[in-house]
Short mmCIF file of C-alpha atoms in Angstrom, two decimals:
data_model
loop_
_atom_site.label_atom_id
_atom_site.label_comp_id
_atom_site.label_asym_id
_atom_site.label_seq_id
_atom_site.Cartn_x
_atom_site.Cartn_y
_atom_site.Cartn_z
CA MET A 230 -57.79 42.32 -46.69
CA ASN A 231 -57.38 43.27 -50.37
CA LYS A 232 -56.01 46.70 -49.42
CA ARG A 233 -53.43 45.16 -47.09
CA LEU A 234 -52.28 42.74 -49.79
CA LEU A 235 -52.07 45.57 -52.33
CA PHE A 236 -50.05 47.70 -49.89
CA CYS A 237 -47.60 44.84 -49.24
CA ALA A 238 -47.17 44.26 -52.98
CA LEU A 239 -46.53 47.97 -53.55
CA LEU A 240 -44.05 48.17 -50.67
CA GLY A 241 -42.25 45.06 -51.91
CA SER A 242 -41.94 46.39 -55.44
CA LEU A 243 -40.60 49.74 -54.22
CA THR A 244 -37.90 48.15 -52.09
CA ALA A 245 -36.97 45.77 -54.90
CA CYS A 246 -36.38 48.70 -57.27
CA GLN A 247 -33.99 50.57 -55.00
CA GLN A 248 -30.39 50.72 -56.14
CA ASP A 249 -27.80 48.87 -54.13
CA ASN A 250 -25.10 51.43 -53.34
CA ASP A 251 -23.12 49.18 -51.03
CA VAL A 252 -19.53 48.57 -52.03
CA GLN A 253 -19.16 45.00 -53.14
CA PRO A 254 -15.99 43.17 -52.14
CA ASN A 255 -13.51 42.74 -54.95
CA SER A 256 -12.78 39.08 -55.56
CA SER A 257 -9.40 39.78 -57.16
CA SER A 258 -6.41 41.39 -55.50
CA LEU A 259 -5.36 44.97 -56.15
CA ALA A 260 -2.03 43.73 -57.49
CA ALA A 261 -3.76 41.49 -60.04
CA GLU A 262 -5.92 44.45 -61.09
CA VAL A 263 -2.97 46.79 -61.77
CA ALA A 264 -0.30 44.33 -62.93
CA GLY A 265 0.90 44.70 -66.50
CA LYS A 266 2.86 46.83 -68.92
CA TYR A 267 1.99 50.51 -69.37
CA GLN A 268 3.05 52.45 -72.45
CA THR A 269 3.26 56.16 -73.09
CA ASN A 270 3.42 58.49 -76.07
CA PHE A 271 4.03 62.18 -76.64
CA PHE A 272 0.30 62.91 -76.29
CA LEU A 273 0.42 61.70 -72.67
CA ASP A 274 3.95 62.89 -71.94
CA PRO A 275 5.07 65.92 -73.98
CA SER A 276 8.66 65.44 -72.75
CA CYS A 277 8.79 62.41 -75.08
CA VAL A 278 8.15 64.44 -78.25
CA ALA A 279 11.75 63.95 -79.46
CA VAL A 280 11.83 60.24 -78.59
CA PRO A 281 11.47 57.83 -81.53
CA ALA A 282 8.18 55.89 -81.40
CA ASP A 283 9.95 52.53 -81.01
CA LYS A 284 12.04 53.82 -78.07
CA MET A 285 9.31 55.23 -75.84
CA PRO A 286 9.73 54.57 -72.12
CA PHE A 287 7.41 52.10 -70.45
CA ALA A 288 6.54 50.92 -66.97
CA GLU A 289 5.61 47.51 -65.69
CA LEU A 290 3.89 46.62 -62.44
CA ARG A 291 4.78 43.11 -61.27
CA THR A 292 2.80 41.35 -58.56
CA GLU A 293 4.56 40.61 -55.26
CA SER A 294 1.49 39.96 -53.07
CA ASP A 295 -2.22 40.86 -53.03
CA SER A 296 -1.49 44.53 -52.32
CA THR A 297 2.19 44.94 -53.23
CA VAL A 298 3.92 45.30 -56.59
CA THR A 299 7.35 46.05 -58.00
CA LEU A 300 7.53 49.02 -60.35
CA VAL A 301 9.96 48.49 -63.23
CA TYR A 302 10.57 51.62 -65.32
CA THR A 303 12.48 51.24 -68.59
CA ARG A 304 13.85 54.15 -70.58
CA LEU A 305 15.32 53.21 -73.98
CA TYR A 306 16.39 56.62 -75.31
CA PRO A 307 19.01 58.09 -75.43
CA ASN A 308 20.55 55.28 -73.33
CA LYS A 309 18.87 52.20 -71.92
CA ASP A 310 18.13 52.60 -68.22
CA ILE A 311 16.04 50.26 -66.05
CA ARG A 312 14.91 51.26 -62.58
CA GLN A 313 13.14 48.97 -60.13
CA ILE A 314 11.19 50.10 -57.09
CA PRO A 315 10.16 47.07 -55.00
CA ASN A 316 7.54 46.94 -52.24
CA VAL A 317 5.13 49.46 -53.74
CA VAL A 318 2.01 49.24 -51.58
CA LEU A 319 -1.38 49.61 -53.26
CA SER A 320 -4.46 51.07 -51.61
CA ARG A 321 -7.89 51.70 -53.09
CA GLN A 322 -9.07 55.29 -52.82
CA THR A 323 -12.43 56.73 -53.86
CA GLU A 324 -11.65 57.07 -57.56
CA ALA A 325 -8.13 55.66 -57.87
CA ILE A 326 -5.62 53.12 -56.68
CA GLN A 327 -2.77 54.83 -54.90
CA LEU A 328 0.85 53.61 -55.10
CA ARG A 329 2.99 54.23 -52.01
CA VAL A 330 6.57 53.57 -51.00
CA ALA A 331 7.27 53.93 -47.29
CA ASP A 332 5.17 56.96 -46.30
CA SER A 333 5.24 58.68 -49.70
CA SER A 334 2.73 58.55 -52.51
CA ILE A 335 4.51 57.88 -55.80
CA GLY A 336 1.52 57.60 -58.10
CA THR A 337 -2.03 56.66 -58.96
CA LEU A 338 -3.92 54.45 -61.36
CA GLN A 339 -7.37 55.74 -62.28
CA ALA A 340 -9.94 55.84 -65.04
CA ASP A 341 -9.27 58.89 -67.18
CA ARG A 342 -9.02 60.12 -70.75
CA ILE A 343 -6.09 58.62 -72.59
CA PHE A 344 -4.67 59.30 -76.01
CA THR A 345 -3.45 56.41 -78.13
CA ASP A 346 -0.34 56.59 -80.33
CA SER A 347 -2.50 57.82 -83.22
CA GLY A 348 -3.94 60.63 -81.07
CA MET A 349 -7.36 59.06 -80.62
CA GLU A 350 -8.97 59.89 -77.29
CA LYS A 351 -10.61 57.11 -75.32
CA GLN A 352 -11.45 56.17 -71.76
CA GLY A 353 -8.92 53.95 -70.03
CA LYS A 354 -6.81 53.43 -66.95
CA LEU A 355 -4.03 55.98 -66.67
CA LEU A 356 -0.95 55.27 -64.55
CA ARG A 357 0.79 58.38 -63.25
CA ILE A 358 4.14 58.02 -61.47
CA SER A 359 6.11 60.82 -59.82
CA VAL A 360 9.20 59.94 -57.78
CA GLN A 361 11.04 62.96 -56.43
CA SER A 362 14.75 62.91 -55.64
CA ASN A 363 17.47 65.36 -54.62
CA ASN A 364 19.45 64.07 -57.58
CA PRO A 365 17.72 65.14 -60.84
CA GLN A 366 18.95 61.97 -62.56
CA ASN A 367 16.94 59.85 -60.10
CA THR A 368 13.71 61.83 -60.48
CA LEU A 369 11.08 59.82 -62.34
CA TYR A 370 7.90 61.00 -64.08
CA PHE A 371 5.69 58.69 -66.13
CA SER A 372 2.16 58.76 -67.56
CA GLY A 373 0.94 55.73 -69.44
CA TYR A 374 -1.86 53.31 -70.17
CA LYS A 375 -2.23 49.54 -70.44
#
């Protein structure tokens, strides 16, 4: 009887110590998770090296629904230009959140190394946008962090 009780206690403690690798449901929406303003600097985007620090481009993701956002990209230098891309669909991938318009991927948001304005490296969420176009003026590249 004592051996059976000891075996049950041992079995119970072993199963209690196992890690739970199941994916837990996320209580917040993807849009709420990604919404906000993302800034860049010349460490993240070398094409901005000649842009004054107070005129760096930025992107904003605005919530439309639980899994849809509007991307608003603002360039301040040399001329102010604001582009909006509505109905950007979000989907969670293994290590990132993918941004899609129609059947095309236009970017990702994932944990990565980021560099602050002072050049300090830290871990953060990096938004990468790449919108291709036949017209070079409509092509959009952006890398930034919240």
